[in-house]
Coordinates of C-alpha atoms and ligand atoms in Angstrom, one line a residue:
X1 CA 47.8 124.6 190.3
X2 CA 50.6 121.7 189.9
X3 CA 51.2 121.4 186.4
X4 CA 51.8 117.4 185.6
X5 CA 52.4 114.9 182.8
X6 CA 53.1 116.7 179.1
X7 CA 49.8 115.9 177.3
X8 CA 50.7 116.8 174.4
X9 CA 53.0 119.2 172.3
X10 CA 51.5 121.1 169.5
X11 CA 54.1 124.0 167.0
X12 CA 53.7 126.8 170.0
X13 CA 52.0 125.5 173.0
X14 CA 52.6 122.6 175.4
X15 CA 49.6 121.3 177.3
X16 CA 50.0 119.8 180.7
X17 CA 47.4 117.7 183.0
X18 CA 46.6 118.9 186.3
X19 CA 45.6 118.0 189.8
X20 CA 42.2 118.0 188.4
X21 CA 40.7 115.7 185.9
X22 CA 38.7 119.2 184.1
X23 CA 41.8 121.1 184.1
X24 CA 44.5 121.3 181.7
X25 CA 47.5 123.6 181.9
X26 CA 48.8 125.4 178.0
X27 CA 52.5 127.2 178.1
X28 CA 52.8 129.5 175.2
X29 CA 56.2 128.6 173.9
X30 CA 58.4 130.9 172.1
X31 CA 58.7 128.4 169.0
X32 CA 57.2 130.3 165.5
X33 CA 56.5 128.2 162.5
X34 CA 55.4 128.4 159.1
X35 CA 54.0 126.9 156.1
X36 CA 53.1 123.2 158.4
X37 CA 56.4 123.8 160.2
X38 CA 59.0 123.8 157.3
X39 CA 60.1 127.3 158.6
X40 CA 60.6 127.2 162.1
X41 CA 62.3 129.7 164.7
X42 CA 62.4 130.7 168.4
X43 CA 62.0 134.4 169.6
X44 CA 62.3 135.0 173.5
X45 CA 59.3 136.9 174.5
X46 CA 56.9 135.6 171.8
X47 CA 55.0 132.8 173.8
X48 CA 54.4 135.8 176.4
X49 CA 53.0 138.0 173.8
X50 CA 50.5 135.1 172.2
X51 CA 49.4 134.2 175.9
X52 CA 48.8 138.1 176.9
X53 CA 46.5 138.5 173.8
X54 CA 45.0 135.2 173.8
X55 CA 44.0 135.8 178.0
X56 CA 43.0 139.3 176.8
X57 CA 40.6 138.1 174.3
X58 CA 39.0 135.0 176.1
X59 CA 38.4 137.7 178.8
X60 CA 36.6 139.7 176.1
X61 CA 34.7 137.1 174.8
X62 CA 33.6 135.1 177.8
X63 CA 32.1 139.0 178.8
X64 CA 30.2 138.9 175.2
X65 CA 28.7 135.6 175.7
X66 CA 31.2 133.5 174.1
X67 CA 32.0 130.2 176.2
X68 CA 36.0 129.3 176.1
X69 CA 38.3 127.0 177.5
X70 CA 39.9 130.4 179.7
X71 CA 40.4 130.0 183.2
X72 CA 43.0 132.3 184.2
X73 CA 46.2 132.7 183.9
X74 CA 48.7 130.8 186.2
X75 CA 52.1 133.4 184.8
X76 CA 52.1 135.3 181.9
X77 CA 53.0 132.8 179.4
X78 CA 50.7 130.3 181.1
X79 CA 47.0 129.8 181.2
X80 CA 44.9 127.4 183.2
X81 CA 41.9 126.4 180.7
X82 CA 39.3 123.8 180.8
X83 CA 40.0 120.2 179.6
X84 CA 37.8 120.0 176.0
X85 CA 37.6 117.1 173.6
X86 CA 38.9 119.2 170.4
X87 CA 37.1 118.9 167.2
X88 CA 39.8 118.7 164.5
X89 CA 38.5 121.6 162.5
X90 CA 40.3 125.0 161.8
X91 CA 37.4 126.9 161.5
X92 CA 38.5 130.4 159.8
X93 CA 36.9 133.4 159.2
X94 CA 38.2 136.2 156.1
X95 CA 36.8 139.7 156.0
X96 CA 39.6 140.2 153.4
X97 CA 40.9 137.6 150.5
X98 CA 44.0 136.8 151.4
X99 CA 46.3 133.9 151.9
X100 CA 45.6 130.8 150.5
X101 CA 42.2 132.2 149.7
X102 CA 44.0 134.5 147.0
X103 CA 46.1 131.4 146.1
X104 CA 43.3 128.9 145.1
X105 CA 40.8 130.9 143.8
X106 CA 40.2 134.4 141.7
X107 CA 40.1 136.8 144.3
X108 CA 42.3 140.1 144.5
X109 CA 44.4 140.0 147.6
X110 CA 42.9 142.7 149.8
X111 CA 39.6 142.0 148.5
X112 CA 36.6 143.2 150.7
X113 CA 34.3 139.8 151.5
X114 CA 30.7 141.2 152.5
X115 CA 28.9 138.8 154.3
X116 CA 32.6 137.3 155.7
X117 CA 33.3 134.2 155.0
X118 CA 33.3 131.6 157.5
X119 CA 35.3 127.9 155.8
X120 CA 36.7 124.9 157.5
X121 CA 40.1 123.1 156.9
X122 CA 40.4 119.6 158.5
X123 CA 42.9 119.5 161.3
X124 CA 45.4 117.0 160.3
X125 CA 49.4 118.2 159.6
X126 CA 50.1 114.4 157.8
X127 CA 47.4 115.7 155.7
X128 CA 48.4 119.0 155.0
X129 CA 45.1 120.5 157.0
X130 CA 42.7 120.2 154.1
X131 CA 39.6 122.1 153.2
X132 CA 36.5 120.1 154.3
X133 CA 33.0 121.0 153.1
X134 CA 30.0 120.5 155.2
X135 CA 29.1 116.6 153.7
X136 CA 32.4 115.3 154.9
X137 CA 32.3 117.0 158.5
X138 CA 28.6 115.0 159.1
X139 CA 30.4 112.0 157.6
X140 CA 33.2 111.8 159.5
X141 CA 30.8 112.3 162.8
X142 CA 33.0 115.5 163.4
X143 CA 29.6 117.8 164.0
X144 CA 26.3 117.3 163.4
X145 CA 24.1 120.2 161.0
X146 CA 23.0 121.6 164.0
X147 CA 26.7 122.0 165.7
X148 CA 28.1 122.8 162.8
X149 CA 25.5 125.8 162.3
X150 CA 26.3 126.4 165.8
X151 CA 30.0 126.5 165.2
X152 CA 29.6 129.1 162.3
X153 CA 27.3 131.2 164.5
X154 CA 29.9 131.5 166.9
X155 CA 32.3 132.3 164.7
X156 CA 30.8 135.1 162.8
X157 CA 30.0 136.7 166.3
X158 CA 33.3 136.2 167.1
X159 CA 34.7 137.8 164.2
X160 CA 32.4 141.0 164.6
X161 CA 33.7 141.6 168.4
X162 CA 37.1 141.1 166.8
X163 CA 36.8 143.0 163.8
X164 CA 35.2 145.7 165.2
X165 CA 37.9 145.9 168.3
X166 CA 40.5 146.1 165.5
X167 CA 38.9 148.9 164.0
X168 CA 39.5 150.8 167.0
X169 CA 43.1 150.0 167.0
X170 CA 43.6 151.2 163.5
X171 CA 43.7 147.7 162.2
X172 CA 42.2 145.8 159.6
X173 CA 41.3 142.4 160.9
X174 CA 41.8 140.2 157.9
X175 CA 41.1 136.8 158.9
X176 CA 41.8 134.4 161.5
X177 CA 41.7 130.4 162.4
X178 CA 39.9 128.9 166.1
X179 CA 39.4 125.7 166.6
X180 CA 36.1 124.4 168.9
X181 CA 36.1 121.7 171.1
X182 CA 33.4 119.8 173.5
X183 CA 32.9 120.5 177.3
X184 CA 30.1 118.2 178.8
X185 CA 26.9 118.7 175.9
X186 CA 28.2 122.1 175.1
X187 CA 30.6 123.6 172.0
X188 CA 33.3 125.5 173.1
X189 CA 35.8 128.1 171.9
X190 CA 39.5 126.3 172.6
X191 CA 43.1 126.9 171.5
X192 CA 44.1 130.3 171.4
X193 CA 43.4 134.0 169.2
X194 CA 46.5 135.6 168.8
X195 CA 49.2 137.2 166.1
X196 CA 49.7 133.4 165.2
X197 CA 46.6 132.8 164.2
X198 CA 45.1 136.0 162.4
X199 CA 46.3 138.0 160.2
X200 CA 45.6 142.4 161.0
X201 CA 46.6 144.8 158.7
X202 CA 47.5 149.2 159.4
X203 CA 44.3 150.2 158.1
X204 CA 46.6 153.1 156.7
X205 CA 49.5 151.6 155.2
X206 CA 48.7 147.8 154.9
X207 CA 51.5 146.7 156.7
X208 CA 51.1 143.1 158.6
X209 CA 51.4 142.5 162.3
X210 CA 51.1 139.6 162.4
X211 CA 52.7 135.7 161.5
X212 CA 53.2 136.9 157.7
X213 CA 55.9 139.1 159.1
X214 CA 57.6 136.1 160.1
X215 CA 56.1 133.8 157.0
X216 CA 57.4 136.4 154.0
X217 CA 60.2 137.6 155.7
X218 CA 58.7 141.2 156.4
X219 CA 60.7 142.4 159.0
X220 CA 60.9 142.1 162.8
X221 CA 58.5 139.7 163.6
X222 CA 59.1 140.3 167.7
X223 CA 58.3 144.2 167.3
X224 CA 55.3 143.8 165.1
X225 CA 53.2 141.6 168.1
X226 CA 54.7 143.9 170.3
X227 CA 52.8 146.4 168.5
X228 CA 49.5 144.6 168.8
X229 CA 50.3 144.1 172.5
X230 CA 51.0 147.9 172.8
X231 CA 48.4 149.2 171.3
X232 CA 45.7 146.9 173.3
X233 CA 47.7 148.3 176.4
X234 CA 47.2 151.7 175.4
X235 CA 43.3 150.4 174.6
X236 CA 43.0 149.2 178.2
X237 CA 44.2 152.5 180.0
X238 CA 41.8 154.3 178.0
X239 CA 39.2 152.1 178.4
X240 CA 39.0 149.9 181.7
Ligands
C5P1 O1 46.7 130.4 155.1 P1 45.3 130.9 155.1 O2 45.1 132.1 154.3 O3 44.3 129.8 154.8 O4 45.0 131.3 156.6 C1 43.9 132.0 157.0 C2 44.1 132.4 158.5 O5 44.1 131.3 159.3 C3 45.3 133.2 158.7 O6 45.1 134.2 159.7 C4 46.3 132.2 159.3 O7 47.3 132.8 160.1 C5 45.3 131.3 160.0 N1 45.8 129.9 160.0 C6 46.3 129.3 161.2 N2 46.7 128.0 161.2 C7 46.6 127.2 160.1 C8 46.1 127.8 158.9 C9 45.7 129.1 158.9 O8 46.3 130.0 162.2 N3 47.0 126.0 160.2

């Protein structure tokens, strides 16, 4: 597949048209970023790693039920996925307070959340991504009730497969951000799911593997989603 004209160049990924009209083409970049792109690096290898999980998971998903934009991947920083009209909502999903969570409102960091939550930021950097409640998504024409019921159904089924895949890796899944977009009538899962987008904890020691590494200054950011990648490897020859 040809990749064409730049589309359009988000923090980590690069989306290019294609030959055909339903087809776009996303390289995983090795750029990092943090805190709305005041912290910004570039780690060789990194855009591999997010695109090797991210293919991984679509994979595991679509299998589950889950409709994504996955199509396959062309190398292995670059994934053929279906063209969708993005709806400009991080939708994220906490099984543990953390983050910003901890930051705005009186929870202990670490704190189990049981039902998990499932919240909604507006997707807008100018803006600073802000949290949107349900009255303002219908108002802007973003989703209707329905979708939007939709939307959180997918993503607490989402967050099960996930949570409960991390458990197996000796991981805590903490919480994560996906964004949905429209293919045809139906709502789809779009963007990617990887280290840059979730935050997993040793279920041991606590330590992060994931973009707070890079965020807080933790360490080696490159060897902790090595890890990840590693240990879904070591998964997959057990498993498959
Ligand atoms: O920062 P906050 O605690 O709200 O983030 C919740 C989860 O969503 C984290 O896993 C974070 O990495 C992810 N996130 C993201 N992109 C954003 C905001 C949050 O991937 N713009």
């Amino acid at each position: 597949m040809a990749k064409k004209e730049l589309l359009y160049e988000g923090k980590a990924k690069s989306v290019y048209g294609t030959d055909n009209p339903d087809e776009l083409i996303a390289v995983f970049r090795d750029d990092i970023t943090a805190f709305n792109g005041e912290k910004k690096d570039q780690f060789s290898g990194k855009g591999v790693y997010n695109a090797t999980v991210s293919a991984f998971f679509f994979s595991m998903l679509e299998e589950k039920g889950i409709k994504t934009h996955f199509i396959g991947m062309i190398d292995e920083r670059t994934m053929l996925v279906s063209k969708l009209k993005m709806i400009p909502l991080e939708v994220i999903g906490r099984n543990r307070a953390a983050g910003s969570l901890v930051k705005k409102f009186p929870f202990e960091n670490g704190q189990v959340l049981n039902p998990p939550l499932v919240v909604t930021d507006y997707k807008n950097d100018e803006r600073g991504d802000p949290p949107i409640c349900d009255d303002i998504i219908y108002a802007l024409g973003l989703l209707t009730p329905e979708e939007l019921k939709e939307v959180r159904e997918m993503a607490l089924k989402i967050n099960k497969i996930l949570f409960e895949f991390f458990d197996k890796l000796g991981l805590v899944f903490v919480d994560f951000k996906i964004e949905f977009g429209r293919l045809g009538d139906e709502i789809v899962l779009g963007d990617e799911i990887s280290m840059d987008s979730m935050r997993l904890w040793d279920k041991e020691t606590g330590e992060s593997f994931d973009k707070d590494v890079y965020r807080f200054g933790k360490g080696d950011v490159m060897s902790a989603y090595g890890r990840v990648v590693e240990k879904i490897e070591e998964w997959k020859r057990q498993n498959i």
